[in-house]
Each structure stands twice: as structure tokens, then as C-alpha cells.
Short mmCIF file of N, CA and C in Angstrom, two decimals:
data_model
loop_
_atom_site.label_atom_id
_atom_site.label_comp_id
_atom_site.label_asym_id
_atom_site.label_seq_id
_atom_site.Cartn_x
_atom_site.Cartn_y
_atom_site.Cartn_z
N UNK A 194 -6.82 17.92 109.68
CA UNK A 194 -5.74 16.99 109.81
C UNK A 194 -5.21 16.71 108.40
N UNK A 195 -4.05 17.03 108.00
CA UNK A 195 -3.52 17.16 106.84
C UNK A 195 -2.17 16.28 107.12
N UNK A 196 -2.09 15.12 106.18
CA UNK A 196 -0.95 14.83 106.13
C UNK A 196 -0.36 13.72 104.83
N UNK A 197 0.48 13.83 103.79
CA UNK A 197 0.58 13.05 102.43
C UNK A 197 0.75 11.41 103.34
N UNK A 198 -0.03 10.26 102.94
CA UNK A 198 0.22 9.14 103.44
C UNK A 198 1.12 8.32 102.08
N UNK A 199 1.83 7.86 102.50
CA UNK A 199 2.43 6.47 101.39
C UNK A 199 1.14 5.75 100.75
N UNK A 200 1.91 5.17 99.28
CA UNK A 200 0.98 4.59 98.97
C UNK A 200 1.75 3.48 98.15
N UNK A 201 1.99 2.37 98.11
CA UNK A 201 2.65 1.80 97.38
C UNK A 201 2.47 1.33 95.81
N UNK A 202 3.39 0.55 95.28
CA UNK A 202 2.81 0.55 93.61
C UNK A 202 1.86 -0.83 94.10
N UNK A 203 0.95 -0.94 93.34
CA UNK A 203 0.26 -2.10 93.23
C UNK A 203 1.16 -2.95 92.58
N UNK A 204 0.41 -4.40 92.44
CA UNK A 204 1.27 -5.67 92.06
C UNK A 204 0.06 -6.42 91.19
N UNK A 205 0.76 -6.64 89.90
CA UNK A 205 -0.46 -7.67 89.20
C UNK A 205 -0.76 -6.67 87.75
N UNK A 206 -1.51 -7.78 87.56
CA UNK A 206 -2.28 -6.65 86.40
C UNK A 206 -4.01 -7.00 86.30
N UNK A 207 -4.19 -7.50 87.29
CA UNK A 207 -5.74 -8.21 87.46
C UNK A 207 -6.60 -6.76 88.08
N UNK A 208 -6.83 -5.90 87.31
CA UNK A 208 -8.11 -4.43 88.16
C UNK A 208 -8.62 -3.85 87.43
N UNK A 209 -9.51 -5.46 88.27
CA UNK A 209 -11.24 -4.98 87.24
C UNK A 209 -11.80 -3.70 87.31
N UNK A 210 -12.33 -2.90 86.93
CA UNK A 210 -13.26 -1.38 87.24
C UNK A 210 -14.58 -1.83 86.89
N UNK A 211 -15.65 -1.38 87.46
CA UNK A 211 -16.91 -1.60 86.78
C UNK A 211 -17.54 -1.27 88.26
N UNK A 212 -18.96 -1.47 88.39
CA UNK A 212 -19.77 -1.79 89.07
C UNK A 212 -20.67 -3.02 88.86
N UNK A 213 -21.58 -3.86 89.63
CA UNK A 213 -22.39 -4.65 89.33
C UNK A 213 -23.85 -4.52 89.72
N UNK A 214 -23.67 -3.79 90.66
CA UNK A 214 -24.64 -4.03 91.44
C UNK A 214 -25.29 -2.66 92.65
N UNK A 215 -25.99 -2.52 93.65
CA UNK A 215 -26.42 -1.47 94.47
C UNK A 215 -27.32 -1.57 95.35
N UNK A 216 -27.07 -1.22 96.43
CA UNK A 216 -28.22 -1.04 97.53
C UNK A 216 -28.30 0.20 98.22
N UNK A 217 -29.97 0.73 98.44
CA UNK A 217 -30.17 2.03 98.07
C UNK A 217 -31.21 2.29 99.08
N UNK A 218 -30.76 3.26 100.06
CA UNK A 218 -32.23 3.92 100.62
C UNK A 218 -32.18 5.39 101.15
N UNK A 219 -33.34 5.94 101.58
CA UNK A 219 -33.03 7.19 101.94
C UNK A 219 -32.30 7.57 102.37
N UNK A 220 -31.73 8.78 102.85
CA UNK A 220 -30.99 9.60 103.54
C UNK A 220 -31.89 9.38 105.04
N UNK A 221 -32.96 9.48 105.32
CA UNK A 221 -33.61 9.84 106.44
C UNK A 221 -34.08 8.59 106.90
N UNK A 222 -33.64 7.39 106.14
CA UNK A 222 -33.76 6.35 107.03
C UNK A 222 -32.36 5.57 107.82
N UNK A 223 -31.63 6.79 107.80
CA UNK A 223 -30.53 5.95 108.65
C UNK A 223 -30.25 7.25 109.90
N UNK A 224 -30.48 6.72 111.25
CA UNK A 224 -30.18 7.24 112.40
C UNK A 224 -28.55 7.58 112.75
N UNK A 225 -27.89 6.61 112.59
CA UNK A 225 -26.24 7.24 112.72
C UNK A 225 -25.40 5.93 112.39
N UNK A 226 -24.26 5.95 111.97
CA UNK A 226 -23.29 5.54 111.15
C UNK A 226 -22.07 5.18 112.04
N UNK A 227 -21.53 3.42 111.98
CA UNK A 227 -20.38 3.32 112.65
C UNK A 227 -19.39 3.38 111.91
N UNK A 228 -18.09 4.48 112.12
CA UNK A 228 -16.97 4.24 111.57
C UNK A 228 -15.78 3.34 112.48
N UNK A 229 -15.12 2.52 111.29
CA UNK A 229 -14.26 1.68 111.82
C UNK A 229 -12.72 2.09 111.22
N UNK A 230 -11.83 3.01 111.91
CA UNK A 230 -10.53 2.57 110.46
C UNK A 230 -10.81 3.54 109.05
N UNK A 231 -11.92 3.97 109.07
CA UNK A 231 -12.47 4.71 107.92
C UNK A 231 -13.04 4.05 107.38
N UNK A 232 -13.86 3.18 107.31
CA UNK A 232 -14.76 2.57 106.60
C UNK A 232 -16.00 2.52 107.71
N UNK A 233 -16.95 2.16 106.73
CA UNK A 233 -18.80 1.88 107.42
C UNK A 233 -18.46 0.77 107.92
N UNK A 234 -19.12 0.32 109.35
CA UNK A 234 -19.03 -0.65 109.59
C UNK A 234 -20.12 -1.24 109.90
N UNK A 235 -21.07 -0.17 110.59
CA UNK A 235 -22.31 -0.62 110.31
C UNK A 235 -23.53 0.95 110.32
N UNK A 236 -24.40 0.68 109.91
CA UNK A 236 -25.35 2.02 110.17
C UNK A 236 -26.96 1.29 111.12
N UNK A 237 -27.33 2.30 111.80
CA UNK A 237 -28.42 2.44 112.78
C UNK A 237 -29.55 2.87 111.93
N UNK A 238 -30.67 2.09 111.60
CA UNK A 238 -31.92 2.60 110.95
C UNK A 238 -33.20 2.87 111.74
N UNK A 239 -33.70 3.79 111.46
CA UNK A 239 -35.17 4.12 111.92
C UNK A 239 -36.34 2.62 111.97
N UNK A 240 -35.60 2.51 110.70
CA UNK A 240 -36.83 0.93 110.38
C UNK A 240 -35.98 -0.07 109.95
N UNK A 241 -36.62 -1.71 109.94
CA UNK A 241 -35.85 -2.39 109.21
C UNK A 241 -36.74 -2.69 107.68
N UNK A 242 -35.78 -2.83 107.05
CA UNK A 242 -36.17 -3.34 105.40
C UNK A 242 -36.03 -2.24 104.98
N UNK A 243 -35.16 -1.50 105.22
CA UNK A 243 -35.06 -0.09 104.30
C UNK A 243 -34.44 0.08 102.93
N UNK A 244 -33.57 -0.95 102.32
CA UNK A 244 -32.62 -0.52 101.61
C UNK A 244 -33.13 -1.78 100.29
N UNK A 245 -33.24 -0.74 99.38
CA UNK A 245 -33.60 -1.45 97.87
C UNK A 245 -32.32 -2.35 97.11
N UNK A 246 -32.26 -3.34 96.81
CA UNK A 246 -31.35 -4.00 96.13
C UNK A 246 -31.65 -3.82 94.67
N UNK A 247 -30.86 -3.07 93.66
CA UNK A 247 -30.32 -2.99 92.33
C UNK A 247 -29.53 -4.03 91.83
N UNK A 248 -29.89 -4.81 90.90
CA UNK A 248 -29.09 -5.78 90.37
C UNK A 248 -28.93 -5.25 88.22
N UNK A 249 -28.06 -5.20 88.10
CA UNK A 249 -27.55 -4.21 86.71
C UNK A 249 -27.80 -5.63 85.94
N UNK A 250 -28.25 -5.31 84.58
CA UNK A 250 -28.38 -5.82 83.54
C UNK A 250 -26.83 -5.10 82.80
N UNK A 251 -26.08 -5.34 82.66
CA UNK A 251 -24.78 -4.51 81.94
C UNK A 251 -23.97 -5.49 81.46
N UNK A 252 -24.30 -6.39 80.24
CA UNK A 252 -23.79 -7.03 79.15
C UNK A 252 -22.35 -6.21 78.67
N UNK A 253 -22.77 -4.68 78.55
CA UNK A 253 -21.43 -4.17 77.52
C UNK A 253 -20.65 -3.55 78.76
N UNK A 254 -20.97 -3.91 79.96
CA UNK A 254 -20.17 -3.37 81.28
C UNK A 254 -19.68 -2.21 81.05
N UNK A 255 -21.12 -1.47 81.26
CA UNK A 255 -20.83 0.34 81.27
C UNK A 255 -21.25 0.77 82.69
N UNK A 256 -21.52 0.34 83.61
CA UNK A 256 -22.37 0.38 85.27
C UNK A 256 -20.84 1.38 85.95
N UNK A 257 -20.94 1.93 86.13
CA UNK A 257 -19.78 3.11 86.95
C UNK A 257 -20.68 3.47 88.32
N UNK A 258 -18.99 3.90 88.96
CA UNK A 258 -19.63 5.20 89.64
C UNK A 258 -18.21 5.52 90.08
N UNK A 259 -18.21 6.97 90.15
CA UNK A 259 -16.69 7.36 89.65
C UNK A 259 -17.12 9.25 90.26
N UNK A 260 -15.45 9.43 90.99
CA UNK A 260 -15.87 10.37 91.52
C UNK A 260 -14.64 11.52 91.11
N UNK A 261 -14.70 12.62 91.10
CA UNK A 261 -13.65 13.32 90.50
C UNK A 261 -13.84 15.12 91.29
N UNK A 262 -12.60 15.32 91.74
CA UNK A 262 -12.91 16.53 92.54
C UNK A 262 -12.67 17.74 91.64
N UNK A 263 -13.01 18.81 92.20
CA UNK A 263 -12.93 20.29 91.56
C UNK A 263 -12.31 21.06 92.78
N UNK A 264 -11.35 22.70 92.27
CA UNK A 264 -11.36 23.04 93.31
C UNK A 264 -11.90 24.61 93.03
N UNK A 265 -12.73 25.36 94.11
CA UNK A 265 -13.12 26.76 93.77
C UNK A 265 -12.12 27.51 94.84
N UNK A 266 -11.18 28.21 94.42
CA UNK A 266 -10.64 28.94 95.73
C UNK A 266 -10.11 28.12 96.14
N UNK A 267 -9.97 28.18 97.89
CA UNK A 267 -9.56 27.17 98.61
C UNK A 267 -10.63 25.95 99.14
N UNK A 268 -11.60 25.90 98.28
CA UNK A 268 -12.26 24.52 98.98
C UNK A 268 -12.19 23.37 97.86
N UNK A 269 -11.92 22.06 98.16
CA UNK A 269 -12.05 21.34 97.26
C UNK A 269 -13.27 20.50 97.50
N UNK A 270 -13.69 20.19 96.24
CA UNK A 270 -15.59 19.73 96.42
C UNK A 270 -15.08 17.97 95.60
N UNK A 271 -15.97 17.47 95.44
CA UNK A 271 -16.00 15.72 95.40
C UNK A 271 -17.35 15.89 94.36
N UNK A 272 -17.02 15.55 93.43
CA UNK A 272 -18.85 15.46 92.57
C UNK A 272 -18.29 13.85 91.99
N UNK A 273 -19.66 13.41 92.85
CA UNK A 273 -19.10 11.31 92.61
C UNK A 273 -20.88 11.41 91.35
N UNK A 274 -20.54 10.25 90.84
CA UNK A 274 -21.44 9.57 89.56
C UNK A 274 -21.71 8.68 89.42
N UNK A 275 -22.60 7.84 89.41
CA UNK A 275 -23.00 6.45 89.41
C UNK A 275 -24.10 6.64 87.94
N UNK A 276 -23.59 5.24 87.09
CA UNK A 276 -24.60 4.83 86.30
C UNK A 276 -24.92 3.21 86.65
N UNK A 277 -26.33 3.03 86.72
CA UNK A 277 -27.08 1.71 86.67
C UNK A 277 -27.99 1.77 85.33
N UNK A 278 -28.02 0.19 84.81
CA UNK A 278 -28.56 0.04 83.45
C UNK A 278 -29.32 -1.33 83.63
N UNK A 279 -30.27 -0.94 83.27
CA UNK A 279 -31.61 -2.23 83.29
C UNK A 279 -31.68 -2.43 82.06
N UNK A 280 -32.09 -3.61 81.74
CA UNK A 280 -32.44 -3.91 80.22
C UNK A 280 -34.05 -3.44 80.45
N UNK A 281 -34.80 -3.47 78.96
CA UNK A 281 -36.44 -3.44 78.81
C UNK A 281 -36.42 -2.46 79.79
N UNK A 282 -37.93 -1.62 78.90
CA UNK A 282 -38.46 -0.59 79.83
C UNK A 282 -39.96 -1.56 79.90
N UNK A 283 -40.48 -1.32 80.92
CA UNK A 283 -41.63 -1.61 81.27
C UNK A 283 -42.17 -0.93 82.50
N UNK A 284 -43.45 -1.15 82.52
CA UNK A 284 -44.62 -0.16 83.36
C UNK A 284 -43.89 -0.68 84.97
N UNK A 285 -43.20 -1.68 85.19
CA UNK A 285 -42.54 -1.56 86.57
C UNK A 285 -41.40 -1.08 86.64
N UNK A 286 -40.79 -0.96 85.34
CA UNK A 286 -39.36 0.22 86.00
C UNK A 286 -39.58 1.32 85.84
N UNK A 287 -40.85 1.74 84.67
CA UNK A 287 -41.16 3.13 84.90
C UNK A 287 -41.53 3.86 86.16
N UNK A 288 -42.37 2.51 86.83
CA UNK A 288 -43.08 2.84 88.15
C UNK A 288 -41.77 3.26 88.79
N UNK A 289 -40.46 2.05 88.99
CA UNK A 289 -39.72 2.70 90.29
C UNK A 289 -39.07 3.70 90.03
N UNK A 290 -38.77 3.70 88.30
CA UNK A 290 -37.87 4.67 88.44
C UNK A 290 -38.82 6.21 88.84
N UNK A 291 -39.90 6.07 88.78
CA UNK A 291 -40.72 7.38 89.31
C UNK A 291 -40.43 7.86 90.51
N UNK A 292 -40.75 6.31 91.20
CA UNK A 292 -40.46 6.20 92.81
C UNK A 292 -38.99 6.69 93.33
N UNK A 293 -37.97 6.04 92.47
CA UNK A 293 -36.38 6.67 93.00
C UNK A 293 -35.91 8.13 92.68
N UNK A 294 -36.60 8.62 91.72
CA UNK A 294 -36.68 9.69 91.49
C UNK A 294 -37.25 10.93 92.59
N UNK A 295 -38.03 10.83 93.51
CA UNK A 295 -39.04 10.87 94.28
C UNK A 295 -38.53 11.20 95.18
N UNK A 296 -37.00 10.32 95.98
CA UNK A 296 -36.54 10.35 97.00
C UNK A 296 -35.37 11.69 97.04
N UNK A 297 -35.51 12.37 98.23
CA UNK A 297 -34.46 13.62 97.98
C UNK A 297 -33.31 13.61 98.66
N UNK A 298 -33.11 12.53 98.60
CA UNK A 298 -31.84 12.24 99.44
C UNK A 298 -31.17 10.80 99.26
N UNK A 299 -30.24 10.23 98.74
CA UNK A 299 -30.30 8.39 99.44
C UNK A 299 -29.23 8.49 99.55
N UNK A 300 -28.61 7.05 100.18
CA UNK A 300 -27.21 6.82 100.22
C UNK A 300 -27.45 5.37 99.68
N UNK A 301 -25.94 5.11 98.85
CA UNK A 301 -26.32 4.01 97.61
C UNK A 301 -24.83 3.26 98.36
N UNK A 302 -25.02 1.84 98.53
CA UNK A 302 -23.52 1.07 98.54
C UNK A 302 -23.40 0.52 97.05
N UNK A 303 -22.04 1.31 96.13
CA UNK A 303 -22.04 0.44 95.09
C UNK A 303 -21.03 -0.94 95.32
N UNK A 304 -21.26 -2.01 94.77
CA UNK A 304 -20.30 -2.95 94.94
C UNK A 304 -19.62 -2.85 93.46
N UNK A 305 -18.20 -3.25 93.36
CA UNK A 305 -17.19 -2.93 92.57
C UNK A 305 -16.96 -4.59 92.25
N UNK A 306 -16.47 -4.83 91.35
CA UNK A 306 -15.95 -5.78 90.47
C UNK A 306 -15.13 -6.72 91.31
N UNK A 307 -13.81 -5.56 92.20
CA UNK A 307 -12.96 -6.25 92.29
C UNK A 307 -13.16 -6.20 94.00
N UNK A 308 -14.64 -5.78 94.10
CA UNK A 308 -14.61 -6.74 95.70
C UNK A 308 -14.82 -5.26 96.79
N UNK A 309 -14.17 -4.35 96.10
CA UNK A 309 -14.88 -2.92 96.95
C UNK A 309 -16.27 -2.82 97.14
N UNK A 310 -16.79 -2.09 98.60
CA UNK A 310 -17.90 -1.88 98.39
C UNK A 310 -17.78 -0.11 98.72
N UNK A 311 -18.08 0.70 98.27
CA UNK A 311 -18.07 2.11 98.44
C UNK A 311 -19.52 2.59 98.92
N UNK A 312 -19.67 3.85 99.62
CA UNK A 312 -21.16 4.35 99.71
C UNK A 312 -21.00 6.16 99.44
N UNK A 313 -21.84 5.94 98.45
CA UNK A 313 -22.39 7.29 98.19
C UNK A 313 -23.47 7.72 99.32
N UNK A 314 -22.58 8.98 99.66
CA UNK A 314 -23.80 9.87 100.25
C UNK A 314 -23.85 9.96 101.97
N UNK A 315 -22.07 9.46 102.18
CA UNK A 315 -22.17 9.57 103.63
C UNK A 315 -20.58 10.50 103.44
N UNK A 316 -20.22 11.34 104.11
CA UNK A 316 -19.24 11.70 104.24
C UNK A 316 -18.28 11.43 105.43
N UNK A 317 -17.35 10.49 105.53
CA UNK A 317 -16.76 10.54 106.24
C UNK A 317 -15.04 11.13 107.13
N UNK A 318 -14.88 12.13 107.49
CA UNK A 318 -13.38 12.64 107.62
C UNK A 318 -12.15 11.94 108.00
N UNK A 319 -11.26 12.21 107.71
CA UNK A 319 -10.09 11.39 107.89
C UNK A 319 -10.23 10.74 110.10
N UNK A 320 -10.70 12.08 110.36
CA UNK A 320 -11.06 11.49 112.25
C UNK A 320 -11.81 10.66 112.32
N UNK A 321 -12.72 10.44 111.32
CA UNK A 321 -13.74 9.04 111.41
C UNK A 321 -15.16 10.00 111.72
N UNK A 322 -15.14 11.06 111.74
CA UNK A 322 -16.39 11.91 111.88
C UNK A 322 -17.25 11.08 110.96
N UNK A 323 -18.31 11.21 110.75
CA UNK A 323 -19.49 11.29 109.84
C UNK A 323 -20.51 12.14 109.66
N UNK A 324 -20.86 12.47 108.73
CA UNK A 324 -22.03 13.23 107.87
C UNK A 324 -22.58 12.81 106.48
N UNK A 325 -23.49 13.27 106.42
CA UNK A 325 -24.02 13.16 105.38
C UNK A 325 -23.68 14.01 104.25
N UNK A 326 -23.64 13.86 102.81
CA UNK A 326 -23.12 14.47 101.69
C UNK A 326 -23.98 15.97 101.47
N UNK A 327 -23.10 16.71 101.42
CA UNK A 327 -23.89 18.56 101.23
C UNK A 327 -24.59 18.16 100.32
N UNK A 328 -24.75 17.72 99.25
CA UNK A 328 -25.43 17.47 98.48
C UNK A 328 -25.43 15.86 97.74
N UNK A 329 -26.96 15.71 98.87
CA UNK A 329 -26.96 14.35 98.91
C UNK A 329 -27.27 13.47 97.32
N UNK A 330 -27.00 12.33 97.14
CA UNK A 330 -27.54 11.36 95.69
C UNK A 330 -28.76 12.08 95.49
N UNK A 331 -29.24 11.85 94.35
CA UNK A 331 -30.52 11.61 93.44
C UNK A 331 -30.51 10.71 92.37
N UNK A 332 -31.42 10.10 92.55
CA UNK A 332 -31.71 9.32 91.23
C UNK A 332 -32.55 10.40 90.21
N UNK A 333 -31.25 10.39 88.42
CA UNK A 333 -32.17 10.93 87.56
C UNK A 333 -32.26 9.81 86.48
N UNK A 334 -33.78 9.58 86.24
CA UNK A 334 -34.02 8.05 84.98
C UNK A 334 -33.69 8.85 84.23
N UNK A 335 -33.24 7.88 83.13
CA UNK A 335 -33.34 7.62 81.29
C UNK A 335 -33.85 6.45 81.08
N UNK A 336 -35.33 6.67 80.70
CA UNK A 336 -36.10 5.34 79.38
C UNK A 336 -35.77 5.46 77.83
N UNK A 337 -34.78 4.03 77.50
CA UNK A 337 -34.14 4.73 76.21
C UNK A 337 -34.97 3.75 75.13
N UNK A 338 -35.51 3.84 74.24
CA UNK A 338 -35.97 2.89 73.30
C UNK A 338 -34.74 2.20 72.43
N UNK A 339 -34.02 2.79 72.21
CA UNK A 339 -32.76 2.50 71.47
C UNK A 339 -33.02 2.25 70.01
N UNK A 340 -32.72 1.82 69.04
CA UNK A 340 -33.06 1.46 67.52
C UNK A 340 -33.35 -0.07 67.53
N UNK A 341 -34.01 -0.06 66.34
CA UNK A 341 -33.79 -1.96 66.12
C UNK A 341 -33.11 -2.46 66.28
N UNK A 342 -32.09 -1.91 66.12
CA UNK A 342 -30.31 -2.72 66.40
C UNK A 342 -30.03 -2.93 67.86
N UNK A 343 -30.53 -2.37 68.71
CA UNK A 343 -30.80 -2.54 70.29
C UNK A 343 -31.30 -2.84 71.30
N UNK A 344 -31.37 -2.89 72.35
CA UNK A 344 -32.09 -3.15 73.33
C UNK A 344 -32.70 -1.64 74.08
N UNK A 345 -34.17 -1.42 74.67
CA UNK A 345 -34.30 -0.86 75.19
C UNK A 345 -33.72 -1.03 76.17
N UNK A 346 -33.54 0.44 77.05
CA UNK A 346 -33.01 0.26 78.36
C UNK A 346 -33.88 1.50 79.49
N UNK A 347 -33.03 0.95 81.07
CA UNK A 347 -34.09 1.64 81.67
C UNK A 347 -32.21 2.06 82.29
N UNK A 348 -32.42 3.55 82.49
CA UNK A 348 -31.08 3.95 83.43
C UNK A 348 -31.25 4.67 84.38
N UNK A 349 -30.53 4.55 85.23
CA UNK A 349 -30.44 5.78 86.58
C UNK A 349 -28.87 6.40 86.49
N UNK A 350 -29.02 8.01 86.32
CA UNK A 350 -27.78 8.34 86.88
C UNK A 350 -27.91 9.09 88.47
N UNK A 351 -26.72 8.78 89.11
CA UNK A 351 -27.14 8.72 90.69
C UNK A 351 -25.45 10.21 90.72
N UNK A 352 -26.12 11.42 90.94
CA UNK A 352 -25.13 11.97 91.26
C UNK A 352 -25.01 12.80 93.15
N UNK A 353 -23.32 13.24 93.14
CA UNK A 353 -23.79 13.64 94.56
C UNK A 353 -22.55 15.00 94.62
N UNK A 354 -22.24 15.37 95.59
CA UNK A 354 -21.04 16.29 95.95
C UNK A 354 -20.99 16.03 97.62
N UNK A 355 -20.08 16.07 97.87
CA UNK A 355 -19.29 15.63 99.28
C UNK A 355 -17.98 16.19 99.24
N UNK A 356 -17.53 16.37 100.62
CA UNK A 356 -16.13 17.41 101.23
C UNK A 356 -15.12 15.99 100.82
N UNK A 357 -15.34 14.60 101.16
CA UNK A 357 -14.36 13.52 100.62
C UNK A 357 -15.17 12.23 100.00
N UNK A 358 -13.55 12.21 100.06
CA UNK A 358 -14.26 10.52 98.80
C UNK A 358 -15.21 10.04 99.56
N UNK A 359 -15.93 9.22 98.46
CA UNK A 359 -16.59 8.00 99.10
C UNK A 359 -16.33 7.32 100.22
N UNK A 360 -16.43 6.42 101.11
CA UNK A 360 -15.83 5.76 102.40
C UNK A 360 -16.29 4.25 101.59
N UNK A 361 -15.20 3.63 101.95
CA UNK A 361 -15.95 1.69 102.11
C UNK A 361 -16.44 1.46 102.95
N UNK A 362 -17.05 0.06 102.77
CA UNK A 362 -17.63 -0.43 103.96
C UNK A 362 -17.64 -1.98 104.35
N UNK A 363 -17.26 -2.38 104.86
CA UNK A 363 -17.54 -3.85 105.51
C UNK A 363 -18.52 -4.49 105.22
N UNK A 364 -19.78 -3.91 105.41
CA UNK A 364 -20.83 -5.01 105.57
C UNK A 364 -21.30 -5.87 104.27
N UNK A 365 -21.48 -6.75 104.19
CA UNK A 365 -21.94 -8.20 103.53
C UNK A 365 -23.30 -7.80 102.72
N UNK A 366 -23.79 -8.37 101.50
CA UNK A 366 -25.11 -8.51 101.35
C UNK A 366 -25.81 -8.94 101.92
N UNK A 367 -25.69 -9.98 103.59
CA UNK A 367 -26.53 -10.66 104.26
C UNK A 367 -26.87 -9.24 105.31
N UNK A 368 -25.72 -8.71 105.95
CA UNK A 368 -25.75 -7.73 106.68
C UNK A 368 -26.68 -6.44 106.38
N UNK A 369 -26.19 -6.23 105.09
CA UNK A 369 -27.32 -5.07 104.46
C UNK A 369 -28.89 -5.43 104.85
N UNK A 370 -28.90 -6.35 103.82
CA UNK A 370 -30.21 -7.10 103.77
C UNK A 370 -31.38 -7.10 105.44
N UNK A 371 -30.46 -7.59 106.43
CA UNK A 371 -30.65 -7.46 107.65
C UNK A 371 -31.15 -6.34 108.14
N UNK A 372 -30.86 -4.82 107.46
CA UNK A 372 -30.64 -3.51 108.36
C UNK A 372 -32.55 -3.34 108.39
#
């Protein structure tokens, strides 16, 4: 289904970019996915308490996730990027970041500045189909010591490739929290 949609000029000059924040769980803990309109509206889990909450330490507001397509031939591919930044390394972010590392698959909701919530790692088609990303997230750490002049830090870059953008989603931090 191919078709150029309108898009109008925006109004204002208030657009924030950044990320703040993330909630994160396997690929194989979600059973199937409601689309609404094109957005998540809600997802079906195997279990409840599945999904890890990330809260960013990002003072110099560098937290992204940002997606940019390529094309080979006639297919066009989606390679999306997420950075999260913890302050201090210590023996518990080494631990998770071991642990997120670990997982071979997740789907991440980042929340955006200006109130978006996006999810890596579900693909959804303009029909409202759903799938999962050909090549789902991974978390890869960086433990950075940094110089005297700095702060250690603990990072995750979260990359993926998918047939389309990211999808939004509706649901709430209470809602997540809930799944």
C-alpha cells in the first residue's frame, strides 16, 4: 500500500529532541500486539512483570534514539539507535548490563521529551499488521571511566533494523508497569 500522505508545516518553535527514559523486555515475552490507527495500543504477555524500567542519568542530554533508513536495490531497510547513559559504574550496573546484554532479542518503549512514546523492535505496516523487527534490539554496554575531569559512566547502545519506522504507542507508565 503505497501512497505520499500530507503533512503539514508545524507551528511553534518549542521541539524538544532527546530521550529520558525506557522500558525494556524480551522479544519472547510478548504473545501479540494491539494495533490502533498505527500505534501500540496494548501488547499480550506470557507473564506479568516483564518489562525493566531505565531511568537515564543525562545531565549533558545526549540519551537518543534515532532511526535513519538505507536503501540496497529495491528494498529499503530502517537501522534505528538508541543511547542510554547511567552515571557511576558499579558491580550492579556491571551486573545488568551483563544481564541486558544476554537478551537476544527486546523491544524497548523510548519516551521522548516532547511526550512521544516510540517502540523499538516491533514492526508495524501501514495495514496495522505487526511483527517483530528482522533484526531485533540488542543491548551493547560501554563502562567508561572517563578522566578526572569526569564522571564515570555506564552506557547501553540499543541497535535494531526493521522494514518501518518505529510505531508509537499509547500506553502510560502505569499501563506498562501493569503488563
Amino acid at each position: 500500500m503505497s501512497e505520499i500522505v500530507a503533512i503539514p508545516k508545524s507551528v511553534g518553535c518549542d521541539f524538544v529532541g532527546g530521550v529520558y527514559k525506557a522500558y525494556a523486555t524480551e522479544s519472547s515475552n510478548i504473545t501479540a500486539v494491539t494495533v490502533t490507527t498505527g500505534a501500540i495500543s496494548a501488547f499480550t504477555m506470557a507473564d506479568t512483570g516483564q518489562w525493566g524500567k531505565l531511568e537515564f542519568d543525562d545531565q549533558d542530554n545526549v540519551a537518543f534514539f534515532n532511526e535513519a533508513g538505507e536503501q540496497s536495490g529495491n528494498v529499503i531497510r530502517i537501522n534505528g539507535t538508541g543511547l542510554m547513559r547511567f552515571v557511576g559504574v558499579t558491580q550492579s550496573k556491571i551486573t545488568a548490563a551483563n544481564k541486558a546484554k544476554a537478551c537476544c532479542g527486546l523491544v524497548v518503549i523510548w519516551f521522548h521529551y516532547d511526550g512521544t512514546k516510540r517502540v523499538q523492535g516491533i514492526d508495524v505496516a501501514p495495514d496495522g499488521a505487526w511483527e517483530f523487527s528482522n533484526k531485533l534490539p540488542r543491548v551493547i554496554p560501554n563502562a567508561n571511566s572517563g578522566t578526572g575531569g569526569e564522571e564515570s559512566l555506564m552506557e547501553y547502545n540499543v541497535a535494531h533494523q526493521s522494514r518501518n519506522l518505529s510505531p508509537t504507542t499509547t500506553l502510560t507508565d502505569t499501563e506498562i508497569e501493569a503488563l
